[in-house]
Tab-separated table of C-alpha atoms and ligand atoms in Angstrom:
chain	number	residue	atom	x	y	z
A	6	UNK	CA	0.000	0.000	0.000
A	7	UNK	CA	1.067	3.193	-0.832
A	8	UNK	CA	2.610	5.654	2.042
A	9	UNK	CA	-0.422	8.226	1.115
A	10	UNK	CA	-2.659	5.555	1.743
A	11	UNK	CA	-1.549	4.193	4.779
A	12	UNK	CA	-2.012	7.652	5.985
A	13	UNK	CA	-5.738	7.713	4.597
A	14	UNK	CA	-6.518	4.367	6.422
A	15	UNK	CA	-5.489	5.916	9.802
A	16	UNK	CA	-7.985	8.781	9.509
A	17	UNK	CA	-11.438	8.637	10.462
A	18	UNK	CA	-13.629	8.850	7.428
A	19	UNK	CA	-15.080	12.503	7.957
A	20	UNK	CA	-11.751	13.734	8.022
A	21	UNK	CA	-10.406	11.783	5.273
A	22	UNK	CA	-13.489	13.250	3.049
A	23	UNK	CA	-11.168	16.707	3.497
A	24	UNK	CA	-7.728	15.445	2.151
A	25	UNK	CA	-6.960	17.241	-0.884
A	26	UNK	CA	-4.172	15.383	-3.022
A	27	UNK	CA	-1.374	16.853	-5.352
A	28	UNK	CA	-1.988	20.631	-3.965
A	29	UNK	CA	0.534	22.803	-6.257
A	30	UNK	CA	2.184	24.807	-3.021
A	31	UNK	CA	1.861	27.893	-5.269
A	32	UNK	CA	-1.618	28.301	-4.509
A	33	UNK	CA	-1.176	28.214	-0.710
A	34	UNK	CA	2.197	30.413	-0.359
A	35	UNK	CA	1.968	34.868	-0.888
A	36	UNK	CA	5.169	34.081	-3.001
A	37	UNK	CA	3.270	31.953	-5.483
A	38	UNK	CA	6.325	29.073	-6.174
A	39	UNK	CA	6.083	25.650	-5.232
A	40	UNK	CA	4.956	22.201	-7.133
A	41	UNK	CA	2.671	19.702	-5.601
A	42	UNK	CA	2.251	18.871	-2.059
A	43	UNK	CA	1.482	15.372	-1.498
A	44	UNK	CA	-1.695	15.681	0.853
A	45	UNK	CA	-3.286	18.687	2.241
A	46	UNK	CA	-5.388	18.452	5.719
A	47	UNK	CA	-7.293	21.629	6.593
A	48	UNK	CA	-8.188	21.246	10.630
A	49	UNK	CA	-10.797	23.422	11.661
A	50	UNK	CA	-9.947	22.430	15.698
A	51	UNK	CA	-7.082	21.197	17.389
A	52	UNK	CA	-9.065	17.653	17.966
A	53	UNK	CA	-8.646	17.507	14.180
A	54	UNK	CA	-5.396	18.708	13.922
A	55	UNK	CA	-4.025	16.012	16.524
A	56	UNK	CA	-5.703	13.244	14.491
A	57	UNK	CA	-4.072	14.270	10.761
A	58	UNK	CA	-0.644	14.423	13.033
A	59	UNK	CA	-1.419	11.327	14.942
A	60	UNK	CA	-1.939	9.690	11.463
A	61	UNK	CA	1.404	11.412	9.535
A	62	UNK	CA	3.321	9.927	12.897
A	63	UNK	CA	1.861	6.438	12.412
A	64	UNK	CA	1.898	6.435	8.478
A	65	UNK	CA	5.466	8.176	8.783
A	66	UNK	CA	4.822	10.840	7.023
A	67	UNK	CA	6.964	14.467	6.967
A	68	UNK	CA	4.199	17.134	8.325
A	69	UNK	CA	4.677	20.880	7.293
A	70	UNK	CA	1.991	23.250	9.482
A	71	UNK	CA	1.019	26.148	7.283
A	72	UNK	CA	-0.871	28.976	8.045
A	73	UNK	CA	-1.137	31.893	5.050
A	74	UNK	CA	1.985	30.721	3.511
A	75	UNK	CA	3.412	34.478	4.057
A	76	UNK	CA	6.521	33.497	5.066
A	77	UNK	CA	7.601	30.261	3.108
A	78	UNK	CA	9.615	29.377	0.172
A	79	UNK	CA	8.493	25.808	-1.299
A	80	UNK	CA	10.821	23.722	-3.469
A	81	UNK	CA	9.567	23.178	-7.023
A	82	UNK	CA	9.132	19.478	-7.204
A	83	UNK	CA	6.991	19.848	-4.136
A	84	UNK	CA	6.993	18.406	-0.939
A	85	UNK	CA	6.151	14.149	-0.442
A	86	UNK	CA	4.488	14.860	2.663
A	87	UNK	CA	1.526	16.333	4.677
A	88	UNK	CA	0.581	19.993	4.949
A	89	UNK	CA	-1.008	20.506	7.902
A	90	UNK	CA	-3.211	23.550	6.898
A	91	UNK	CA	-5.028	25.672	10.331
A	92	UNK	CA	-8.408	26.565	9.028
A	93	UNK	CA	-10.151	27.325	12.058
A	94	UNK	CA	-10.427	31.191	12.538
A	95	UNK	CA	-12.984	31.415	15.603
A	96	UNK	CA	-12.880	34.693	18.162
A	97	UNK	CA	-13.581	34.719	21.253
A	98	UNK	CA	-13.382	38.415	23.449
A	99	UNK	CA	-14.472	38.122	27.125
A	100	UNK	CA	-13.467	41.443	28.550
A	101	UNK	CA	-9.915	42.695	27.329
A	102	UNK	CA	-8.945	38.630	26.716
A	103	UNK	CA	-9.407	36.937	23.618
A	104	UNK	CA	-9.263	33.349	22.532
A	105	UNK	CA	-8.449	32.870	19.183
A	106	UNK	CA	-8.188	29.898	16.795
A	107	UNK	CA	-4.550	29.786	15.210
A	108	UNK	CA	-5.864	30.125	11.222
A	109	UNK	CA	-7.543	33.746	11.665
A	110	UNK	CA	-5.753	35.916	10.036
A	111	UNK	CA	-3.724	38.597	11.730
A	112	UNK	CA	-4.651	41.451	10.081
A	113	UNK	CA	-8.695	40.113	10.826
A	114	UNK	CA	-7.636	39.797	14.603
A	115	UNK	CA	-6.719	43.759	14.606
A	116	UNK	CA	-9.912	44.870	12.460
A	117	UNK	CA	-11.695	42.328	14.909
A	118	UNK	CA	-10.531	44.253	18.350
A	119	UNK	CA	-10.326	47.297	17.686
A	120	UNK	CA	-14.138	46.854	16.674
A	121	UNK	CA	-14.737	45.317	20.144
A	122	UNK	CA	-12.680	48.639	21.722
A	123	UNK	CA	-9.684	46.715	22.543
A	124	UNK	CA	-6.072	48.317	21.450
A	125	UNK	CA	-2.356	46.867	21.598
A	126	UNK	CA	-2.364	44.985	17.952
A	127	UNK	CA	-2.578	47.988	15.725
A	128	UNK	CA	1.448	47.580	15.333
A	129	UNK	CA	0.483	44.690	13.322
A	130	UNK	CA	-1.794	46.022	10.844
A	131	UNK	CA	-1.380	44.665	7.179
A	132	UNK	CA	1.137	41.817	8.190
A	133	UNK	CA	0.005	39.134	6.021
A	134	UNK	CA	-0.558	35.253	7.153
A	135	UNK	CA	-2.558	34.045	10.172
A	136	UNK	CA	-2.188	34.641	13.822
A	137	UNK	CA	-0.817	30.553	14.566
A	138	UNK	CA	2.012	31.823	12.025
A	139	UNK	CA	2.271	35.201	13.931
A	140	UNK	CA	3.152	33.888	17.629
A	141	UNK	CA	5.246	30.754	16.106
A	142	UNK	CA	7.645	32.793	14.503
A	143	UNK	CA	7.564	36.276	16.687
A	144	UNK	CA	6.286	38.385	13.819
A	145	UNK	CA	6.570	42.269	14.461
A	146	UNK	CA	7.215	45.471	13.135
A	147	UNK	CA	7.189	49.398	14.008
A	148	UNK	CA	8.506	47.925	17.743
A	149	UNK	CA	6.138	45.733	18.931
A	150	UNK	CA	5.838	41.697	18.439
A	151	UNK	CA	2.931	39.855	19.005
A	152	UNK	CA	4.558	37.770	21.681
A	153	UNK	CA	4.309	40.439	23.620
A	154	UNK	CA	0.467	39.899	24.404
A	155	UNK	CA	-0.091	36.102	24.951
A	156	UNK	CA	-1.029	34.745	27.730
A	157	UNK	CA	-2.032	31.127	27.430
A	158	UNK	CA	-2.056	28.541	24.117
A	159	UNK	CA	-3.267	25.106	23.428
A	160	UNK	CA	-0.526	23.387	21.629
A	161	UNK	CA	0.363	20.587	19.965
A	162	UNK	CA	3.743	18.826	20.846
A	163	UNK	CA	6.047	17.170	18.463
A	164	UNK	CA	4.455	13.452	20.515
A	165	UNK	CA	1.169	14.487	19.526
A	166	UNK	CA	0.033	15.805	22.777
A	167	UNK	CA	-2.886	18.588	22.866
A	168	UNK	CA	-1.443	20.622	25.603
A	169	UNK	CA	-2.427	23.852	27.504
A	170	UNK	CA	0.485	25.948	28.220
A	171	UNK	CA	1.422	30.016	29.224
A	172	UNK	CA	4.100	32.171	27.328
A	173	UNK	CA	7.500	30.636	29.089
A	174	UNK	CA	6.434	27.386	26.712
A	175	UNK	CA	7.462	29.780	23.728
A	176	UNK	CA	10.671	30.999	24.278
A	177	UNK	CA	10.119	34.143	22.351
A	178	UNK	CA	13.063	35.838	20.418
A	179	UNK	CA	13.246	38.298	17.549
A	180	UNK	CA	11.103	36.547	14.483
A	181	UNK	CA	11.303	33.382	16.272
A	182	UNK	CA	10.353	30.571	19.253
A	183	UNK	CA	11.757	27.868	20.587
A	184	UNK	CA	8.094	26.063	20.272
A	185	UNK	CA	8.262	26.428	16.630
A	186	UNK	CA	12.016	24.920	16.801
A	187	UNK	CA	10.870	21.814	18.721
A	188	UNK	CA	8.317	21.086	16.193
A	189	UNK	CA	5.630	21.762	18.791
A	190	UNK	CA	1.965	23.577	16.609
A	191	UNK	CA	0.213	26.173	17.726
A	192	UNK	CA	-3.368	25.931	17.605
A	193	UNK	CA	-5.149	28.445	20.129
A	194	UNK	CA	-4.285	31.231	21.870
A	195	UNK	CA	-5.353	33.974	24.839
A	196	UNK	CA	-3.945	37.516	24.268
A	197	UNK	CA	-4.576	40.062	26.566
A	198	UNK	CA	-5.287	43.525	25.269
A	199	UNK	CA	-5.850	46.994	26.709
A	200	UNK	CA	-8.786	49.089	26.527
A	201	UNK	CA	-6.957	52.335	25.638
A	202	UNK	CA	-7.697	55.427	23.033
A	203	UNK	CA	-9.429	54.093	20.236
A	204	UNK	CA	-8.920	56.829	18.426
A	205	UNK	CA	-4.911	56.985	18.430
A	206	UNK	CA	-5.560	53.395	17.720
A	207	UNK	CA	-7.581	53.379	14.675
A	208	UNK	CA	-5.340	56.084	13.616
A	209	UNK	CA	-2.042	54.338	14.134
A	210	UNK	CA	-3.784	51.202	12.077
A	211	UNK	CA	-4.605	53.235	9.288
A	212	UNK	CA	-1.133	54.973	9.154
A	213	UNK	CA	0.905	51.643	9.248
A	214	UNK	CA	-1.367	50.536	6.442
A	215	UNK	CA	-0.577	53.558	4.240
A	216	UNK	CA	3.293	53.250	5.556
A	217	UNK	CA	3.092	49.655	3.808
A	218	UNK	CA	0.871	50.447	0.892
A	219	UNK	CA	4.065	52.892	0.194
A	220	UNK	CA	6.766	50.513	0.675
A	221	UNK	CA	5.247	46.808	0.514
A	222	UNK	CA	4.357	45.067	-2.946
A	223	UNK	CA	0.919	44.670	-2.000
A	224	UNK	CA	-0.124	42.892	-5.073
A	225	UNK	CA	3.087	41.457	-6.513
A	226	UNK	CA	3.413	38.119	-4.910
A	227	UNK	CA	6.186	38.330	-2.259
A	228	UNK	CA	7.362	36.622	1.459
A	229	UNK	CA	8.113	40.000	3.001
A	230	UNK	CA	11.737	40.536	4.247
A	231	UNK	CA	14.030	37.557	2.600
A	232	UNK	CA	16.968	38.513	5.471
A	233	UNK	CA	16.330	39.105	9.304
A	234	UNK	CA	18.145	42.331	10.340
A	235	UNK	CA	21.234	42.378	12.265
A	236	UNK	CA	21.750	42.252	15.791
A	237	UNK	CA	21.812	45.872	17.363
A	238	UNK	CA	25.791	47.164	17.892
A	239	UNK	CA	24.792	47.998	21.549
A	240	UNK	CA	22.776	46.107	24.140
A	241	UNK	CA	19.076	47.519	23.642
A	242	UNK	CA	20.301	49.531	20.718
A	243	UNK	CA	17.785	49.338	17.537
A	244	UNK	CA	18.651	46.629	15.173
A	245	UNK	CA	19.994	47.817	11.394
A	246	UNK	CA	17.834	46.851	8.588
A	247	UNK	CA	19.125	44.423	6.491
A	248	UNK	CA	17.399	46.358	3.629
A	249	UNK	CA	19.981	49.763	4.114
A	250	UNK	CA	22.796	47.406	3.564
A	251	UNK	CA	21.195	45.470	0.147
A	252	UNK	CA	20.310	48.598	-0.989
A	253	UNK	CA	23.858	50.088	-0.853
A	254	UNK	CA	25.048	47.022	-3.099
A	255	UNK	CA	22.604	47.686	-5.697
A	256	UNK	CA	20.202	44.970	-4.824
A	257	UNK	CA	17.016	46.903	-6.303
A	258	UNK	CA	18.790	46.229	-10.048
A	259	UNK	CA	18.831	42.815	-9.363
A	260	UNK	CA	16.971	39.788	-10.958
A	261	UNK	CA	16.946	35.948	-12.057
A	262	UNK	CA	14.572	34.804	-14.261
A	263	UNK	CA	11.013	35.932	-13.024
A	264	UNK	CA	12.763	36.508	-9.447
A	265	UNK	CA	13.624	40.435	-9.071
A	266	UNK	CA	14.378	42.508	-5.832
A	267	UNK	CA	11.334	44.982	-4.969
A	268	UNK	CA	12.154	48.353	-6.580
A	269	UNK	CA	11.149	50.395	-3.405
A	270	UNK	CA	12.409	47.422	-1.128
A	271	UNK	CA	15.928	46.088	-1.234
A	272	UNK	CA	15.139	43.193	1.438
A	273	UNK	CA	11.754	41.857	-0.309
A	274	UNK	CA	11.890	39.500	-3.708
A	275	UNK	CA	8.983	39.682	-5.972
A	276	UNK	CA	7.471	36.851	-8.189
A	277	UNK	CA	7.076	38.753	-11.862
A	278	UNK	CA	5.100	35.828	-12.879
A	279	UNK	CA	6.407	32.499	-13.683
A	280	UNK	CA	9.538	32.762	-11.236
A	281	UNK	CA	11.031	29.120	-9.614
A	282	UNK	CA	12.578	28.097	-6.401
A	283	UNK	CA	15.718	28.094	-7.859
A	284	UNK	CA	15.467	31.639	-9.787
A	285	UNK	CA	14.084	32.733	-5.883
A	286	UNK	CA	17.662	30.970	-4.629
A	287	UNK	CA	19.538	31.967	-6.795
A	288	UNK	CA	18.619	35.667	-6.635
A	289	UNK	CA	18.942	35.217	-2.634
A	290	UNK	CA	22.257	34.019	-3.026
A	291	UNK	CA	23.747	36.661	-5.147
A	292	UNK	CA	22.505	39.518	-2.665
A	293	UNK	CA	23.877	37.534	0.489
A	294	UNK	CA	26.974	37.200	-1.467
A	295	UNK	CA	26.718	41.127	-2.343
A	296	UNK	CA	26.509	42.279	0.948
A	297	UNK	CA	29.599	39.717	2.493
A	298	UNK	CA	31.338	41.102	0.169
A	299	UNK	CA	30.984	44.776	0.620
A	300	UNK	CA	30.634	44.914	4.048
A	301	UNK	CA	31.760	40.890	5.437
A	302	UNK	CA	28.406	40.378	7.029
A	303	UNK	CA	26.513	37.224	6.407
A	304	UNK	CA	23.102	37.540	5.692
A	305	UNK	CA	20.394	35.143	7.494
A	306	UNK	CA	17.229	34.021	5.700
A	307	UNK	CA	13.972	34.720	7.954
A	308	UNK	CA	11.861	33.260	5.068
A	309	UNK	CA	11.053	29.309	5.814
A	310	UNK	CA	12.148	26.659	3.052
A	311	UNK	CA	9.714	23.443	2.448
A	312	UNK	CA	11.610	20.702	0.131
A	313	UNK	CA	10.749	17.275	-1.042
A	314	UNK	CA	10.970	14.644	2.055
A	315	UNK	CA	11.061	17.032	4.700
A	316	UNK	CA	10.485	20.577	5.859
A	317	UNK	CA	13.577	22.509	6.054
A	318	UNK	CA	12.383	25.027	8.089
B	19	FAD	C1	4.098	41.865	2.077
B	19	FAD	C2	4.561	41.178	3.345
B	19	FAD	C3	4.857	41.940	4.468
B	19	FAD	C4	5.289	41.323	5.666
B	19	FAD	N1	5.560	42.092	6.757
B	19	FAD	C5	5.990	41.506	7.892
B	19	FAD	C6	6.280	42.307	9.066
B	19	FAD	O1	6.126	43.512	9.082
B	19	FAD	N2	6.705	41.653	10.180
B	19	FAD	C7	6.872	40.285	10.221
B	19	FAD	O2	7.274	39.752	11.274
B	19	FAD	N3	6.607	39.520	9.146
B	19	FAD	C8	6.168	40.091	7.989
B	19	FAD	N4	5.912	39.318	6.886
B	19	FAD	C9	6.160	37.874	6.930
B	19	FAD	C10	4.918	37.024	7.330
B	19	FAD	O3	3.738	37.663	6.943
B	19	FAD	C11	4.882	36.769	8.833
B	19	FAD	O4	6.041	36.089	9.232
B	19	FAD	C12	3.639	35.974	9.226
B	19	FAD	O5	3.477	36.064	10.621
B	19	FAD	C13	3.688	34.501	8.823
B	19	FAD	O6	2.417	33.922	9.107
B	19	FAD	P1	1.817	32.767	8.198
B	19	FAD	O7	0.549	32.321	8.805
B	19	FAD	O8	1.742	33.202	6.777
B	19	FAD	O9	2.944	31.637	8.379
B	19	FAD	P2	3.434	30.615	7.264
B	19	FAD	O10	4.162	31.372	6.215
B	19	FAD	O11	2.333	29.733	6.850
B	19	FAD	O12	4.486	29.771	8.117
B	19	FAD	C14	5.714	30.347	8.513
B	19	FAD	C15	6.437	29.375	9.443
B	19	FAD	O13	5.698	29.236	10.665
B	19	FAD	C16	5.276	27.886	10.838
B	19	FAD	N5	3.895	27.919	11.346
B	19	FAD	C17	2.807	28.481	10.748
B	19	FAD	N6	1.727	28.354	11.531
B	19	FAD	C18	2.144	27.695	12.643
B	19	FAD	C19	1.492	27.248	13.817
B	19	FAD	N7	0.182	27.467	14.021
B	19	FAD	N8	2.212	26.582	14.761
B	19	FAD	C20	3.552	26.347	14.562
B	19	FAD	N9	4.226	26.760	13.478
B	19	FAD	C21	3.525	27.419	12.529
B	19	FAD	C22	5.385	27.230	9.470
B	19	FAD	O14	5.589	25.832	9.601
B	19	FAD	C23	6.575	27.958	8.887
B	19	FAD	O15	7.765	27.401	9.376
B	19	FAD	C24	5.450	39.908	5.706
B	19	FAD	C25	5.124	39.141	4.567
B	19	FAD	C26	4.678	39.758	3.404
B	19	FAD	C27	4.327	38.910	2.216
């Protein structure tokens, strides 16, 4: 029997009605590049999720959790595995807490509570992708990161296990957590929020939308920043863009095949159309090589890679 079968068998039959084969990963990633992923499994609650994991463990099956694919770079020829795709996007406020499923969107979860009064998101107004992909890799801009506000998640760990934990099961760092490095999912969390000034609020939201309408490529399909920026020169100093340094090599002129730097971006690559993995590589390459070679500072990728066999991220 086939290793996509085996999987299959191990699933109860309402769940295996929802297993979409041969998914091309362009359709589920902002960057638009990828070939076919073997077996997608949308989980609308973390019962379902544990049961598409429980079956990738026992079929032994690679498993990939993707939330709006904002932040990934799949291989061409696909990946032999299971995508794990949250789907659930309930919303829960009670007062200034609010449980939310881990395949809302982000940007939603702002709209959402600042409708119901509640400020401390706006920061994070127009970052693509879903909130699950938020707190598992630290996501943040304008000096604020969404880590800052949880307070409790249900997780799932790398064993399987649906588990209820509080924010010291993260480990946040900048654009990163040492839950996502174990392997561990997040499916629900509890943030806590203020009730402040709505109206500095909305205002902020609507300015950091303009801000990236300006300097985002809102419609080109992109990942956002390829590099992370560097570590600040002093303790609590601000950390230097990675973008200041690709632009002083020229990075903006640069291109391979269908993969081209963001004119009014040096740190974001753009899919003109019909761009590869390797076109996206190779272009990433050439700028980290650019930039160790003007100024002897190696570039690190913040964008996730998902490859035949197994998830590189
Ligand atoms: C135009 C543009 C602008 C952007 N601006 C910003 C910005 O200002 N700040 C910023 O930080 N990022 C930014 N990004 C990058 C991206 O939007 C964020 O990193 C986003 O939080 C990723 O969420 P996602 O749901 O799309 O994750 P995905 O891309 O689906 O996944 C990213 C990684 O997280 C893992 N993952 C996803 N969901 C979960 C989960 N529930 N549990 C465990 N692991 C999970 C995946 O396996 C993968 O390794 C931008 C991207 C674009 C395209």
């Amino acid at each position: 029997m086939a290793i996509e079968d085996r999987f299959l068998d191990h699933l109860p039959a309402a769940l295996r009605d929802r297993v979409r084969r041969g998914v091309p990963l362009r359709d589920l990633t902002t960057l638009r590049v990828g070939g076919p992923a073997a077996l997608v499994c949308p989980a609308d609650n973390p019962e379902q999720a544990r049961q598409f994991h429980e079956a990738a463990r026992t079929s032994g099956l690679p498993l990939f959790t993707l939330g709006g694919g904002s932040n990934v770079l799949a291989d061409d020829r696909g990946f032999d595995g299971v995508i794990l795709h949250l789907a659930g996007r309930a919303c829960d406020v009670r007062g200034d807490r609010v449980t939310v499923s881990a395949g809302l969107g982000l940007d939603d979860l702002v709209a959402l509570t600042l409708g119901e009064g509640l400020t401390g998101l706006e920061f994070a107004s127009g970052i693509p992708g879903t909130v699950g992909g938020a707190l598992a890799g630290n996501a943040g801009c304008y000096g604020h990161e969404v880590g800052e506000f949880l307070r409790e998640a249900v997780i799932l760990t790398p064993d399987g296990e649906l588990r209820r934990v509080g924010p010291e099961a993260f480990g946040f760092r900048y654009r990163g957590t040492a839950l996502r490095d174990e392997g561990a999912i997040l499916l629900e969390a509890v943030l806590q929020l203020g009730r402040g000034d709505l109206g500095p609020a909305a205002a902020e939201r609507a300015a950091h939308l303009a801000d990236r309408l300006a300097k985002h490529p809102v419609t080109e399909p992109s990942a956002g920043s390829w590099f992370r920026n560097l570590e600040a020169l002093e303790p609590g100093g601000r950390r230097r863009a990675a973008g200041e340094l690709l632009d002083q090599v020229g990075a903006k002129a640069m291109r391979e095949g269908d993969a081209a730097v963001y004119p009014k971006h040096a740190n974001i690559i753009v899919n003109l159309g019909q761009a590869g993995s390797d076109d996206v590589r190779r272009l990433a390459t050439r700028m980290q090589a650019a930039v160790r070679d003007r100024f002897g500072v190696e570039l690190q990728p913040e964008v996730r890679g998902l490859g035949p066999g197994r998830s590189l991220t």
